[in-house]
XYZ file of C-alpha atoms in Angstrom:
121
model
C 26.390 133.698 96.630
C 24.893 132.202 93.484
C 26.234 129.148 91.799
C 26.605 131.059 88.535
C 29.568 133.170 89.734
C 32.062 130.422 90.476
C 30.717 128.437 87.444
C 31.411 131.408 85.130
C 34.787 131.995 86.630
C 35.647 128.340 86.270
C 34.481 128.303 82.543
C 36.704 131.342 81.924
C 39.723 129.736 83.561
C 39.155 126.544 81.625
C 38.900 128.333 78.347
C 42.038 130.303 79.029
C 43.817 127.044 79.840
C 42.466 125.404 76.684
C 43.624 128.311 74.566
C 47.139 127.968 76.206
C 47.331 124.271 75.354
C 46.202 124.743 71.732
C 48.088 127.916 70.899
C 51.401 127.609 72.725
C 54.587 125.929 71.370
C 56.764 125.953 74.525
C 56.185 122.654 76.540
C 56.383 124.366 79.951
C 53.683 126.814 79.023
C 51.511 123.965 77.851
C 51.991 122.259 81.285
C 51.050 125.516 83.030
C 47.854 125.714 80.864
C 46.941 122.092 81.909
C 47.312 123.130 85.503
C 45.088 126.080 84.898
C 42.462 123.800 83.459
C 42.763 121.374 86.447
C 42.247 124.336 88.875
C 39.107 125.309 87.022
C 37.829 121.837 87.487
C 38.709 122.019 91.167
C 36.822 125.299 91.532
C 33.812 123.686 89.938
C 34.041 120.649 92.252
C 34.074 122.791 95.349
C 31.374 125.240 94.189
C 28.939 122.352 93.383
C 29.787 120.633 96.589
C 28.869 123.620 98.592
C 25.815 124.181 96.591
C 24.680 120.548 96.911
C 25.365 120.444 100.558
C 23.002 123.376 101.164
C 20.162 121.783 99.241
C 20.583 118.181 100.372
C 21.729 118.907 104.001
C 24.497 116.309 103.787
C 27.970 116.730 105.338
C 29.847 114.186 103.246
C 31.605 116.950 101.105
C 32.654 114.450 98.389
C 33.556 117.358 96.032
C 36.139 118.657 98.367
C 37.660 115.304 98.969
C 37.838 114.747 95.115
C 39.523 118.125 94.859
C 42.272 116.983 97.207
C 42.887 113.919 95.114
C 42.924 116.048 92.027
C 45.474 118.364 93.605
C 47.680 115.367 94.471
C 47.537 113.942 90.970
C 48.181 117.384 89.416
C 51.358 117.709 91.630
C 52.593 114.363 90.432
C 51.723 115.143 86.829
C 53.672 118.440 86.881
C 56.708 116.756 88.492
C 56.901 113.979 85.926
C 56.046 116.470 83.107
C 58.876 118.832 84.063
C 61.285 115.964 84.360
C 60.428 114.804 80.880
C 60.604 118.309 79.476
C 64.039 118.854 81.001
C 65.337 115.541 79.689
C 64.062 116.316 76.215
C 65.662 119.808 76.384
C 68.995 118.340 77.389
C 68.885 115.872 74.519
C 67.383 117.980 71.766
C 68.383 121.474 72.777
C 64.821 122.830 72.513
C 61.449 122.646 74.206
C 59.528 123.699 71.147
C 56.650 121.212 70.645
C 56.644 121.657 66.833
C 60.277 120.627 66.598
C 59.775 117.635 68.916
C 57.352 115.878 66.691
C 60.057 113.895 65.047
C 61.145 111.518 67.696
C 63.484 109.330 65.580
C 67.043 109.295 66.852
C 68.703 109.755 63.532
C 66.839 112.891 62.503
C 68.656 115.547 64.518
C 69.679 117.654 61.499
C 67.206 120.447 62.170
C 67.743 120.927 65.915
C 69.850 123.803 67.155
C 72.308 121.566 68.870
C 73.096 119.701 65.631
C 73.425 123.030 63.741
C 75.783 124.350 66.417
C 77.944 121.158 66.186
C 78.105 121.472 62.392
C 79.124 125.182 62.609
C 82.046 124.405 65.019
C 83.275 121.480 62.867
């Protein structure tokens, strides 16, 4: 198999993830798009490792080892990211990224939780 096939697939996955990061407003969908971009990088690492091991006749497989480290870092990143998103959702009542830009504690007048509290008062 040629190197172009996994490289093109990896580029398509990365572009899809980049579009998801730039266009989405929901924080969980942004995290999923970042994971898609990391998987595209992993595919590239493995494809180039296999291609270089054929040409150089080496058995080190450093691309596959680096892919394992990337998967471990991605798992830690998604765990911490989801914990942060859940904590922000509990405090603010939304996971919309546009509404979370104002991080000051005193400016909760435009969040749905504050509107709901004013409506019941």
